[in-house]
Tab-separated table of C-alpha atoms and ligand atoms in Angstrom:
chain	number	residue	atom	x	y	z
X	1375	MET	CA	-0.117	0.020	0.033
X	1376	THR	CA	0.856	3.674	-0.659
X	1377	ARG	CA	2.062	5.661	2.413
X	1378	ILE	CA	-0.169	8.988	2.986
X	1379	THR	CA	1.571	11.245	5.579
X	1380	PHE	CA	0.014	14.332	7.074
X	1381	ASP	CA	2.708	16.442	8.746
X	1382	GLY	CA	1.543	18.877	11.290
X	1383	VAL	CA	-1.226	20.041	8.945
X	1384	SER	CA	-3.430	22.745	9.881
X	1385	HIS	CA	-6.057	24.739	7.848
X	1386	SER	CA	-8.059	27.688	8.110
X	1387	TYR	CA	-10.947	29.055	5.770
X	1388	GLY	CA	-10.531	32.746	6.365
X	1389	LYS	CA	-9.896	33.437	10.299
X	1390	ARG	CA	-11.769	30.008	10.861
X	1391	SER	CA	-9.385	27.442	11.881
X	1392	VAL	CA	-11.052	23.857	10.711
X	1393	LEU	CA	-8.003	21.553	11.331
X	1394	ARG	CA	-5.312	21.839	13.799
X	1395	ASP	CA	-1.796	20.333	13.691
X	1396	ILE	CA	-3.106	16.879	12.232
X	1397	ARG	CA	-0.455	14.174	12.311
X	1398	LEU	CA	-1.261	11.027	10.544
X	1399	ASP	CA	0.626	8.008	8.770
X	1400	LEU	CA	-1.735	5.977	6.701
X	1401	SER	CA	-0.527	2.978	5.014
X	1402	GLU	CA	-3.476	0.322	5.812
X	1403	HIS	CA	-5.545	-1.051	3.041
X	1404	ARG	CA	-8.790	0.238	4.221
X	1405	ILE	CA	-9.005	3.273	6.042
X	1406	GLY	CA	-12.151	5.063	7.534
X	1407	VAL	CA	-12.634	8.429	8.760
X	1408	VAL	CA	-15.579	9.533	10.911
X	1409	GLY	CA	-16.710	12.557	12.737
X	1410	ALA	CA	-19.733	14.838	13.514
X	1411	ASN	CA	-20.794	17.541	10.850
X	1412	GLY	CA	-18.428	20.410	10.545
X	1413	SER	CA	-15.275	18.432	12.074
X	1414	GLY	CA	-13.183	18.657	8.970
X	1415	LYS	CA	-13.225	15.325	7.498
X	1416	SER	CA	-14.208	16.380	3.795
X	1417	THR	CA	-11.500	19.245	4.182
X	1418	LEU	CA	-8.811	16.600	5.418
X	1419	VAL	CA	-9.465	14.005	2.705
X	1420	ARG	CA	-9.597	16.728	-0.007
X	1421	MET	CA	-5.717	17.370	0.639
X	1422	ILE	CA	-4.855	13.886	-0.246
X	1423	ASN	CA	-5.236	14.865	-4.013
X	1424	GLY	CA	-4.539	18.580	-3.725
X	1425	LEU	CA	-8.292	19.955	-4.089
X	1426	ILE	CA	-7.440	21.748	-0.954
X	1427	THR	CA	-3.845	23.002	-0.122
X	1428	PRO	CA	-3.409	23.046	3.639
X	1429	THR	CA	-2.929	26.437	5.118
X	1430	SER	CA	0.288	25.088	6.891
X	1431	GLY	CA	2.225	21.561	7.089
X	1432	THR	CA	2.620	19.098	4.333
X	1433	VAL	CA	0.467	16.269	3.201
X	1434	SER	CA	2.502	13.475	0.975
X	1435	VAL	CA	1.300	10.832	-1.066
X	1436	ASP	CA	4.335	8.013	-1.753
X	1437	GLY	CA	6.680	10.691	-0.599
X	1438	LEU	CA	5.527	13.156	-3.119
X	1439	ASN	CA	4.508	16.789	-1.454
X	1440	VAL	CA	1.006	16.997	-2.590
X	1441	ALA	CA	1.129	20.715	-2.804
X	1442	ARG	CA	4.068	20.793	-5.281
X	1443	ASN	CA	3.033	17.747	-7.256
X	1444	ALA	CA	-0.661	17.859	-7.302
X	1445	ARG	CA	-0.753	16.496	-11.250
X	1446	GLU	CA	1.386	13.454	-10.180
X	1447	VAL	CA	-0.307	12.705	-7.186
X	1448	ARG	CA	-3.897	13.089	-8.967
X	1449	ARG	CA	-3.054	10.318	-11.322
X	1450	GLN	CA	-2.482	8.091	-8.438
X	1451	VAL	CA	-5.789	9.177	-6.429
X	1452	GLY	CA	-9.070	8.906	-7.412
X	1453	PHE	CA	-11.864	10.672	-5.838
X	1454	ILE	CA	-15.664	9.714	-5.358
X	1455	PHE	CA	-17.804	12.311	-4.226
X	1456	THR	CA	-20.963	12.534	-2.090
X	1457	ASN	CA	-23.388	13.728	-5.069
X	1458	PRO	CA	-22.792	11.653	-7.845
X	1459	ASP	CA	-24.276	14.234	-10.218
X	1460	ASN	CA	-21.491	16.561	-9.638
X	1461	GLN	CA	-18.899	13.968	-10.623
X	1462	ILE	CA	-20.434	13.001	-14.186
X	1463	VAL	CA	-19.087	15.688	-16.442
X	1464	MET	CA	-19.571	14.213	-20.043
X	1465	PRO	CA	-23.368	13.449	-21.646
X	1466	THR	CA	-23.125	9.778	-21.822
X	1467	VAL	CA	-21.976	6.928	-19.427
X	1468	GLN	CA	-19.211	5.714	-22.258
X	1469	GLU	CA	-18.192	9.122	-22.629
X	1470	ASP	CA	-17.916	9.959	-18.970
X	1471	VAL	CA	-15.714	7.041	-18.035
X	1472	ALA	CA	-13.455	7.547	-21.287
X	1473	PHE	CA	-12.954	11.430	-20.086
X	1474	THR	CA	-10.525	10.020	-17.200
X	1475	LEU	CA	-8.532	8.449	-20.063
X	1476	ARG	CA	-7.814	11.814	-21.779
X	1477	ARG	CA	-4.432	13.126	-22.440
X	1478	ARG	CA	-2.799	9.926	-21.198
X	1479	GLY	CA	-0.957	8.926	-24.411
X	1480	LEU	CA	-3.391	6.078	-25.366
X	1481	THR	CA	-4.561	5.100	-28.550
X	1482	ARG	CA	-8.573	5.370	-29.236
X	1483	GLU	CA	-8.604	1.763	-29.282
X	1484	GLN	CA	-7.081	1.221	-25.760
X	1485	VAL	CA	-9.280	3.862	-24.453
X	1486	ALA	CA	-12.273	2.129	-25.771
X	1487	GLU	CA	-11.130	-1.230	-24.443
X	1488	ARG	CA	-10.397	0.044	-21.066
X	1489	THR	CA	-13.975	2.044	-20.896
X	1490	ALA	CA	-15.434	-1.246	-21.974
X	1491	ALA	CA	-13.857	-3.033	-19.255
X	1492	ALA	CA	-14.743	-0.690	-16.681
X	1493	LEU	CA	-18.370	-0.305	-17.484
X	1494	ASP	CA	-18.543	-4.053	-17.477
X	1495	ARG	CA	-17.192	-4.373	-13.988
X	1496	PHE	CA	-19.613	-2.271	-12.764
X	1497	GLY	CA	-22.655	-3.834	-14.465
X	1498	LEU	CA	-23.112	-0.445	-16.843
X	1499	THR	CA	-22.368	-2.123	-19.884
X	1500	ALA	CA	-25.950	-1.751	-20.830
X	1501	HIS	CA	-26.473	1.936	-20.111
X	1502	ALA	CA	-22.938	2.719	-22.505
X	1503	ASP	CA	-24.674	5.003	-24.644
X	1504	HIS	CA	-27.411	6.257	-22.467
X	1505	PRO	CA	-27.365	10.036	-21.175
X	1506	ALA	CA	-25.519	9.752	-18.040
X	1507	HIS	CA	-27.810	12.002	-15.907
X	1508	ARG	CA	-30.852	9.819	-16.345
X	1509	LEU	CA	-29.135	6.890	-14.249
X	1510	SER	CA	-30.582	6.271	-10.996
X	1511	GLY	CA	-28.555	7.564	-7.753
X	1512	GLY	CA	-26.881	4.100	-7.091
X	1513	GLN	CA	-26.119	3.572	-10.977
X	1514	LYS	CA	-24.616	6.988	-11.005
X	1515	GLN	CA	-22.285	6.221	-7.984
X	1516	LEU	CA	-21.120	3.112	-10.112
X	1517	LEU	CA	-20.379	5.325	-13.031
X	1518	ALA	CA	-18.324	7.521	-10.684
X	1519	LEU	CA	-16.567	4.202	-9.473
X	1520	ALA	CA	-15.941	3.133	-13.185
X	1521	ALA	CA	-14.776	6.532	-14.021
X	1522	VAL	CA	-12.234	6.540	-11.178
X	1523	LEU	CA	-11.097	2.770	-11.473
X	1524	VAL	CA	-10.738	3.070	-15.129
X	1525	ALA	CA	-7.268	5.226	-14.625
X	1526	GLU	CA	-6.117	2.378	-12.531
X	1527	PRO	CA	-5.365	4.622	-9.505
X	1528	LYS	CA	-3.082	3.209	-6.405
X	1529	ILE	CA	-5.581	5.089	-3.848
X	1530	VAL	CA	-9.477	5.716	-3.988
X	1531	VAL	CA	-10.497	8.605	-1.544
X	1532	ALA	CA	-14.245	8.315	-0.991
X	1533	ASP	CA	-16.226	11.457	0.769
X	1534	GLU	CA	-19.613	10.074	1.873
X	1535	PRO	CA	-20.099	7.845	-1.187
X	1536	THR	CA	-23.133	6.236	0.127
X	1537	THR	CA	-24.925	9.221	1.850
X	1538	LEU	CA	-27.597	10.096	-0.858
X	1539	LEU	CA	-28.093	6.188	-1.560
X	1540	ASP	CA	-30.915	3.551	-0.370
X	1541	ALA	CA	-29.661	1.100	1.905
X	1542	ARG	CA	-29.220	-1.592	-0.929
X	1543	ASN	CA	-27.147	0.841	-3.303
X	1544	ALA	CA	-25.067	2.003	-0.214
X	1545	ARG	CA	-24.304	-1.780	0.679
X	1546	ARG	CA	-23.448	-2.548	-2.956
X	1547	ILE	CA	-21.159	0.483	-2.999
X	1548	THR	CA	-19.488	-0.323	0.376
X	1549	GLU	CA	-18.846	-3.651	-0.678
X	1550	LEU	CA	-17.221	-2.459	-3.822
X	1551	LEU	CA	-14.691	-0.309	-2.054
X	1552	GLN	CA	-14.289	-2.820	0.518
X	1553	GLU	CA	-13.146	-5.428	-2.408
X	1554	MET	CA	-10.669	-3.122	-4.227
X	1555	SER	CA	-7.315	-3.878	-4.260
X	1556	GLN	CA	-6.572	-0.027	-4.069
X	1557	GLN	CA	-5.975	1.393	-0.788
X	1558	VAL	CA	-9.429	3.241	0.061
X	1559	ILE	CA	-9.958	5.943	2.233
X	1560	VAL	CA	-13.874	6.373	3.015
X	1561	VAL	CA	-15.592	9.347	4.952
X	1562	THR	CA	-18.992	8.064	6.238
X	1563	HIS	CA	-21.572	8.790	8.871
X	1564	GLN	CA	-22.886	5.020	8.513
X	1565	LEU	CA	-20.687	3.379	10.977
X	1566	GLU	CA	-21.674	-0.176	10.006
X	1567	LEU	CA	-19.902	0.357	6.702
X	1568	LEU	CA	-16.380	0.076	8.562
X	1569	ALA	CA	-16.673	-3.160	9.877
X	1570	GLY	CA	-14.078	-4.768	7.714
X	1571	PHE	CA	-11.725	-1.815	7.852
X	1572	ASP	CA	-8.334	-1.840	9.111
X	1573	ARG	CA	-7.936	1.437	10.700
X	1574	VAL	CA	-10.493	4.222	11.744
X	1575	VAL	CA	-9.584	7.999	12.323
X	1576	VAL	CA	-12.114	9.683	14.653
X	1577	ILE	CA	-11.981	13.390	13.782
X	1578	ASP	CA	-13.324	15.967	16.437
X	1579	GLU	CA	-13.225	19.855	16.054
X	1580	GLY	CA	-10.143	19.371	13.714
X	1581	GLU	CA	-8.376	17.318	15.599
X	1582	VAL	CA	-7.473	13.742	15.648
X	1583	ALA	CA	-9.693	12.380	18.560
X	1584	PHE	CA	-9.161	8.850	18.087
X	1585	ASP	CA	-7.034	6.563	15.797
X	1586	GLY	CA	-7.003	2.841	15.947
X	1587	SER	CA	-9.125	-0.314	15.462
X	1588	PRO	CA	-12.565	0.051	14.032
X	1589	ASP	CA	-14.174	-1.286	17.089
X	1590	ALA	CA	-12.236	0.969	19.351
X	1591	ALA	CA	-12.698	4.018	17.199
X	1592	LEU	CA	-16.459	3.481	17.231
X	1593	ASP	CA	-16.617	3.388	20.618
X	1594	SER	CA	-14.800	6.235	20.962
X	1595	TYR	CA	-16.900	8.129	18.276
X	1596	ARG	CA	-20.190	7.010	20.065
X	1597	GLU	CA	-18.982	8.224	23.221
X	1598	LEU	CA	-17.976	11.526	21.590
X	1599	LEU	CA	-21.676	12.146	20.067
X	1600	ALA	CA	-23.618	11.348	23.424
L	703	MET	CA	-26.036	14.457	-28.905
L	704	ILE	CA	-27.238	15.449	-25.561
L	705	GLY	CA	-28.401	11.834	-25.079
L	706	LEU	CA	-30.420	11.724	-28.229
L	707	TYR	CA	-27.430	9.067	-29.965
L	708	HIS	CA	-29.090	6.201	-31.278
L	709	PRO	CA	-26.307	3.449	-31.089
L	710	GLY	CA	-25.740	1.499	-33.925
L	711	SER	CA	-23.030	0.342	-36.350
L	712	SER	CA	-24.539	1.514	-39.826
L	713	ILE	CA	-22.572	3.173	-42.755
L	714	ILE	CA	-24.386	6.364	-41.535
L	715	HIS	CA	-23.194	5.858	-38.025
L	716	ARG	CA	-19.528	5.010	-39.185
L	717	THR	CA	-19.303	7.946	-41.925
L	718	PRO	CA	-16.798	10.460	-40.500
L	719	THR	CA	-18.524	13.283	-38.556
L	720	LEU	CA	-16.870	16.052	-40.632
L	721	LEU	CA	-18.278	14.468	-43.864
L	722	LYS	CA	-21.405	14.082	-42.333
L	723	LEU	CA	-21.869	17.122	-41.269
L	724	LEU	CA	-20.806	18.198	-44.872
L	725	LEU	CA	-23.280	15.918	-46.649
L	726	LEU	CA	-25.828	17.263	-44.051
L	727	SER	CA	-25.240	20.832	-45.266
L	728	VAL	CA	-25.159	20.192	-49.063
L	729	GLY	CA	-28.483	17.927	-48.350
L	730	VAL	CA	-30.229	20.872	-46.731
L	731	THR	CA	-29.188	23.363	-49.351
L	732	VAL	CA	-30.239	21.029	-52.149
L	733	VAL	CA	-33.497	20.498	-50.647
L	734	GLY	CA	-33.996	24.262	-50.241
L	735	LEU	CA	-33.516	24.624	-53.420
L	736	LEU	CA	-36.025	22.094	-54.921
L	737	GLY	CA	-38.664	23.551	-56.961
L	738	GLN	CA	-41.036	20.847	-58.238
L	739	PRO	CA	-43.503	18.778	-55.630
L	740	TRP	CA	-42.339	15.367	-57.161
L	741	GLN	CA	-38.557	16.421	-56.407
L	742	LEU	CA	-39.550	16.960	-52.913
L	743	LEU	CA	-41.420	13.552	-52.915
L	744	VAL	CA	-38.021	11.766	-53.809
L	745	ALA	CA	-36.305	13.720	-51.371
L	746	LEU	CA	-38.949	12.712	-48.831
L	747	GLY	CA	-38.263	8.976	-49.539
L	748	ALA	CA	-34.724	9.147	-49.845
L	749	VAL	CA	-34.623	10.390	-46.122
L	750	PHE	CA	-37.008	7.567	-45.248
L	751	VAL	CA	-34.453	4.992	-46.755
L	752	LEU	CA	-31.689	6.725	-45.030
L	753	TYR	CA	-33.285	6.219	-41.625
L	754	VAL	CA	-33.942	2.696	-42.495
L	755	VAL	CA	-30.320	2.283	-43.282
L	756	ALA	CA	-29.190	3.844	-39.939
L	757	GLY	CA	-31.659	1.393	-38.151
L	758	ILE	CA	-33.487	4.134	-36.248
L	759	PRO	CA	-36.794	2.959	-35.097
L	760	PRO	CA	-40.087	5.174	-35.623
L	761	ARG	CA	-40.054	6.140	-31.888
L	762	PRO	CA	-36.754	8.018	-31.426
L	763	ALA	CA	-37.454	9.438	-34.941
L	764	TRP	CA	-40.816	11.015	-34.346
L	765	GLN	CA	-39.555	12.378	-31.163
L	766	GLN	CA	-36.977	14.545	-33.252
L	767	ILE	CA	-39.520	15.214	-36.301
L	768	GLY	CA	-42.763	15.357	-34.290
L	769	PRO	CA	-42.276	18.513	-32.839
L	770	ILE	CA	-42.054	20.214	-36.076
L	771	LEU	CA	-45.121	18.823	-37.265
L	772	TRP	CA	-47.131	20.848	-34.494
L	773	ILE	CA	-45.606	24.097	-35.835
L	774	LEU	CA	-46.684	23.174	-39.340
L	775	ILE	CA	-50.262	22.646	-38.318
L	776	ILE	CA	-50.225	26.503	-37.836
L	777	ALA	CA	-48.048	27.318	-40.181
L	778	VAL	CA	-49.280	25.783	-43.325
L	779	PRO	CA	-52.748	26.955	-43.429
L	780	LEU	CA	-51.585	30.443	-42.761
L	781	GLN	CA	-49.211	30.443	-45.575
L	782	ALA	CA	-51.900	28.756	-47.783
L	783	LEU	CA	-53.996	31.848	-47.155
L	784	PHE	CA	-51.115	34.216	-48.706
L	785	ALA	CA	-49.487	31.845	-50.931
L	786	GLY	CA	-51.749	28.925	-51.967
L	787	TRP	CA	-51.509	25.224	-50.923
L	788	THR	CA	-48.811	24.426	-53.350
L	789	THR	CA	-46.297	26.878	-51.971
L	790	ALA	CA	-47.298	26.217	-48.282
L	791	GLY	CA	-46.967	22.437	-48.959
L	792	MET	CA	-43.401	22.764	-50.466
L	793	MET	CA	-42.247	25.081	-47.918
L	794	ALA	CA	-43.516	22.300	-45.205
L	795	GLY	CA	-41.859	19.344	-47.315
L	796	ARG	CA	-38.746	21.319	-47.323
L	797	LEU	CA	-38.627	21.822	-43.573
L	798	VAL	CA	-39.810	18.094	-42.773
L	799	VAL	CA	-36.859	16.856	-44.916
L	800	ALA	CA	-34.268	19.520	-43.537
L	801	VAL	CA	-35.199	18.636	-40.012
L	802	ALA	CA	-35.117	15.072	-40.670
L	803	LEU	CA	-31.668	15.063	-42.031
L	804	ALA	CA	-30.446	17.164	-39.145
L	805	ALA	CA	-31.855	14.709	-36.943
L	806	LEU	CA	-30.538	12.055	-38.487
L	807	PHE	CA	-27.007	13.482	-37.813
L	808	THR	CA	-27.740	13.822	-33.994
L	809	LEU	CA	-29.282	10.413	-33.772
L	810	THR	CA	-26.068	8.722	-35.408
L	811	THR	CA	-23.377	10.727	-33.844
L	812	THR	CA	-21.883	10.715	-30.188
L	813	VAL	CA	-20.961	13.798	-28.688
L	814	THR	CA	-17.350	12.626	-28.560
L	815	ALA	CA	-17.494	12.342	-32.156
L	816	VAL	CA	-18.444	15.920	-32.452
L	817	LEU	CA	-15.926	16.908	-30.231
L	818	GLU	CA	-13.218	14.900	-32.406
L	819	GLY	CA	-14.705	16.371	-35.295
L	820	PHE	CA	-14.039	20.137	-33.887
L	821	GLN	CA	-10.660	19.476	-32.918
L	822	ALA	CA	-9.912	18.219	-36.280
L	823	LEU	CA	-11.346	21.586	-37.879
L	824	LEU	CA	-9.658	23.758	-35.153
L	825	HIS	CA	-6.093	21.577	-35.671
L	826	PRO	CA	-4.702	24.092	-37.867
L	827	PHE	CA	-5.097	27.167	-35.537
L	828	ARG	CA	-3.790	25.063	-32.913
L	829	ARG	CA	-1.234	27.858	-32.094
L	830	TRP	CA	-3.815	30.061	-30.711
L	831	ILE	CA	-6.755	27.538	-29.695
L	832	ASP	CA	-6.298	24.626	-27.584
L	833	ALA	CA	-8.995	22.459	-29.404
L	834	ASP	CA	-8.861	20.297	-26.705
L	835	ARG	CA	-10.018	22.686	-24.247
L	836	VAL	CA	-12.846	23.948	-27.013
L	837	GLY	CA	-14.146	20.606	-27.082
L	838	LEU	CA	-14.400	20.104	-23.297
L	839	LEU	CA	-16.155	23.323	-23.145
L	840	VAL	CA	-18.698	22.288	-25.433
L	841	ALA	CA	-19.011	19.044	-23.554
L	842	LEU	CA	-19.605	20.593	-20.531
L	843	THR	CA	-22.285	22.952	-21.888
L	844	LEU	CA	-24.118	20.012	-23.135
L	845	ARG	CA	-23.683	18.194	-20.030
L	846	CYS	CA	-25.116	21.480	-18.012
L	847	ILE	CA	-28.288	21.702	-20.128
L	848	PRO	CA	-30.181	18.840	-17.976
L	849	LEU	CA	-28.346	19.562	-15.080
L	850	VAL	CA	-29.857	23.232	-14.830
L	851	ALA	CA	-33.346	21.847	-16.450
L	852	GLU	CA	-33.319	19.456	-13.161
L	853	ILE	CA	-32.507	22.514	-11.141
L	854	VAL	CA	-35.134	24.673	-12.243
L	855	ALA	CA	-37.696	21.832	-12.022
L	856	GLU	CA	-36.451	21.187	-8.355
L	857	VAL	CA	-36.845	24.761	-7.302
L	858	LEU	CA	-40.534	24.714	-8.825
L	859	GLU	CA	-41.464	21.844	-7.058
L	860	ALA	CA	-40.335	23.318	-3.924
L	861	ARG	CA	-42.192	26.463	-4.491
L	862	ARG	CA	-45.269	24.392	-5.094
L	863	ALA	CA	-44.600	22.293	-2.045
L	864	ARG	CA	-44.497	25.466	0.120
L	865	GLY	CA	-47.598	26.842	-1.980
L	866	THR	CA	-45.668	30.056	-2.747
L	867	GLN	CA	-46.054	31.909	-6.130
L	868	GLY	CA	-43.938	34.881	-6.766
L	869	SER	CA	-42.221	36.752	-9.340
L	870	LEU	CA	-39.524	35.357	-12.015
L	871	LEU	CA	-36.866	37.097	-10.061
L	872	ALA	CA	-37.991	34.524	-6.975
L	873	LEU	CA	-37.438	31.638	-9.213
L	874	ALA	CA	-34.201	32.694	-10.813
L	875	VAL	CA	-32.563	33.576	-7.527
L	876	PRO	CA	-32.514	29.722	-6.153
L	877	VAL	CA	-31.701	28.544	-9.427
L	878	VAL	CA	-28.735	30.599	-9.947
L	879	VAL	CA	-27.435	30.172	-6.655
L	880	ARG	CA	-28.080	26.217	-6.841
L	881	SER	CA	-26.353	26.251	-10.292
L	882	LEU	CA	-23.586	28.233	-9.208
L	883	TYR	CA	-22.920	25.683	-6.471
L	884	ALA	CA	-23.332	22.661	-8.876
L	885	ALA	CA	-20.725	24.561	-11.344
L	886	ASP	CA	-18.462	24.813	-8.204
L	887	ALA	CA	-18.714	20.997	-7.307
L	888	ILE	CA	-18.344	19.950	-10.889
L	889	GLY	CA	-15.206	22.344	-11.200
L	890	GLU	CA	-14.071	20.429	-8.148
L	891	ALA	CA	-14.606	16.966	-9.866
L	892	LEU	CA	-12.988	17.902	-12.971
L	893	VAL	CA	-10.047	18.955	-11.342
L	894	ALA	CA	-9.946	15.568	-9.401
L	895	ARG	CA	-10.471	13.527	-12.415
L	896	GLY	CA	-7.074	15.322	-14.398
L	897	LEU	CA	-8.732	18.523	-16.289
L	898	ASP	CA	-5.305	20.003	-15.425
L	899	ASP	CA	-3.206	17.366	-17.464
W	2096	ATP	N1	-14.857	26.386	1.234
W	2096	ATP	C1	-15.370	26.990	2.542
W	2096	ATP	N2	-15.284	28.042	2.886
W	2096	ATP	C2	-15.505	28.249	4.420
W	2096	ATP	N3	-15.701	27.539	5.560
W	2096	ATP	C3	-15.791	26.026	4.919
W	2096	ATP	C4	-15.434	25.868	3.557
W	2096	ATP	N4	-15.522	24.503	3.609
W	2096	ATP	C5	-15.998	24.191	4.901
W	2096	ATP	N5	-16.035	25.259	5.372
W	2096	ATP	C6	-16.083	24.979	7.030
W	2096	ATP	O1	-15.017	24.041	7.475
W	2096	ATP	C7	-15.607	23.278	8.519
W	2096	ATP	C8	-15.076	21.891	8.027
W	2096	ATP	O2	-15.884	21.422	7.087
W	2096	ATP	P1	-15.738	20.041	6.501
W	2096	ATP	O3	-16.543	20.191	5.263
W	2096	ATP	O4	-14.444	19.825	5.996
W	2096	ATP	O5	-16.531	19.434	7.620
W	2096	ATP	P2	-16.929	17.728	7.438
W	2096	ATP	O6	-16.285	16.967	8.624
W	2096	ATP	O7	-16.830	17.215	6.215
W	2096	ATP	O8	-18.755	17.956	7.598
W	2096	ATP	P3	-19.806	16.952	6.969
W	2096	ATP	O9	-19.783	15.667	8.156
W	2096	ATP	O10	-20.901	17.964	7.188
W	2096	ATP	O11	-19.572	16.902	5.802
W	2096	ATP	C9	-17.411	23.575	8.603
W	2096	ATP	O12	-17.413	24.299	9.726
W	2096	ATP	C10	-17.785	24.146	7.130
W	2096	ATP	O13	-18.524	25.099	7.461
W	2097	MG	MG1	-17.845	16.499	4.408
């Protein structure tokens, strides 16, 4: 697995400090991040692919400073957002998956081949030429996964990927995330989704409140919420 | 395009986009110049054959061509009043053939193909224009049409649910605000997906 490190990372939006001196060294296969609304989870995970640059401190992926090498790092890190509508950028399902492979020096045949394989893997082949915006919420999130994984990233970061889905689709997406050979980092409020995870980080008011096994982390998180 | 594409592998699907676009413009021009009713009938028959060759079933074809017929129901009698039935009929026929040809283009061409066509067209100007960016811009614009339509529908629904009626401004403000949020989020996704590459 790749090593992701947060070294003394702090972040403020204007004057508002939302993360304070975060120190983490993440190299487990499946990592969960939990915490109350507004605790800073989204801010934290967006730093892994450089969508947010910390006000101070460094985040590095595989030894690369994300702030200085955002482009290289983004090629290794796939990101899944909460609202699948917002990550669809092309009109049809197949084109949206193929979009990820643009400017990668692949031939048209290679792009078509890899796109087809990704669609097949996520059960979207029948929808290849359908308008992406007409898929169901669950299918849209599957499309997002296909669009991310077609590029074969080393790490998949997902910020509440199942929050807008029904229980069945949430389980399906979670299972897919758990089965991935990639390193996965999942932010969630649905604690039952973290059962098979290797490590869970609890964030509270911009600080790491607990970091350890899922069971212990979830106990600590429930205590925090009580 | 915009989800109108009807998948297939006919010769019409496989014709290069720019050639198809050229043929479309030639076709529409020729139809506009036709002077005899029998010529138009031949053209209509030819278009029908093209649809059969492309394997477009009646339903998607009708979805494209149907709306124009509604306009004609009003326009033809009006024109007949001034210019006689023959002229009115010719106008209607030309319009139907032209719309059917244009629809055939959209039904058999993916957005990606259109973008690649654009890029090829812009290639000579590559020193000044990044064709890839222009293509992306077009694709994103197309993508935003259903997105904004959805936002408008949701805002209208929310208004109805709360029983509020109001000015156009009261509709426009939430639509613009939500569209901006969506644009922000899509921008973020674009970056995450390697727009900068
Ligand atoms: N772009 C921004 N500008 C200003 N403040 C922001 C911005 N994004 C987030 N914040 C604030 O920073 C704090 C942390 O936000 P963040 O989105 O990281 O929390 P979160 O843990 O992901 O919350 P949630 O569970 O609700 O998603 C919140 O108080 C939020 O209001
Ligand atoms: Mg969040």
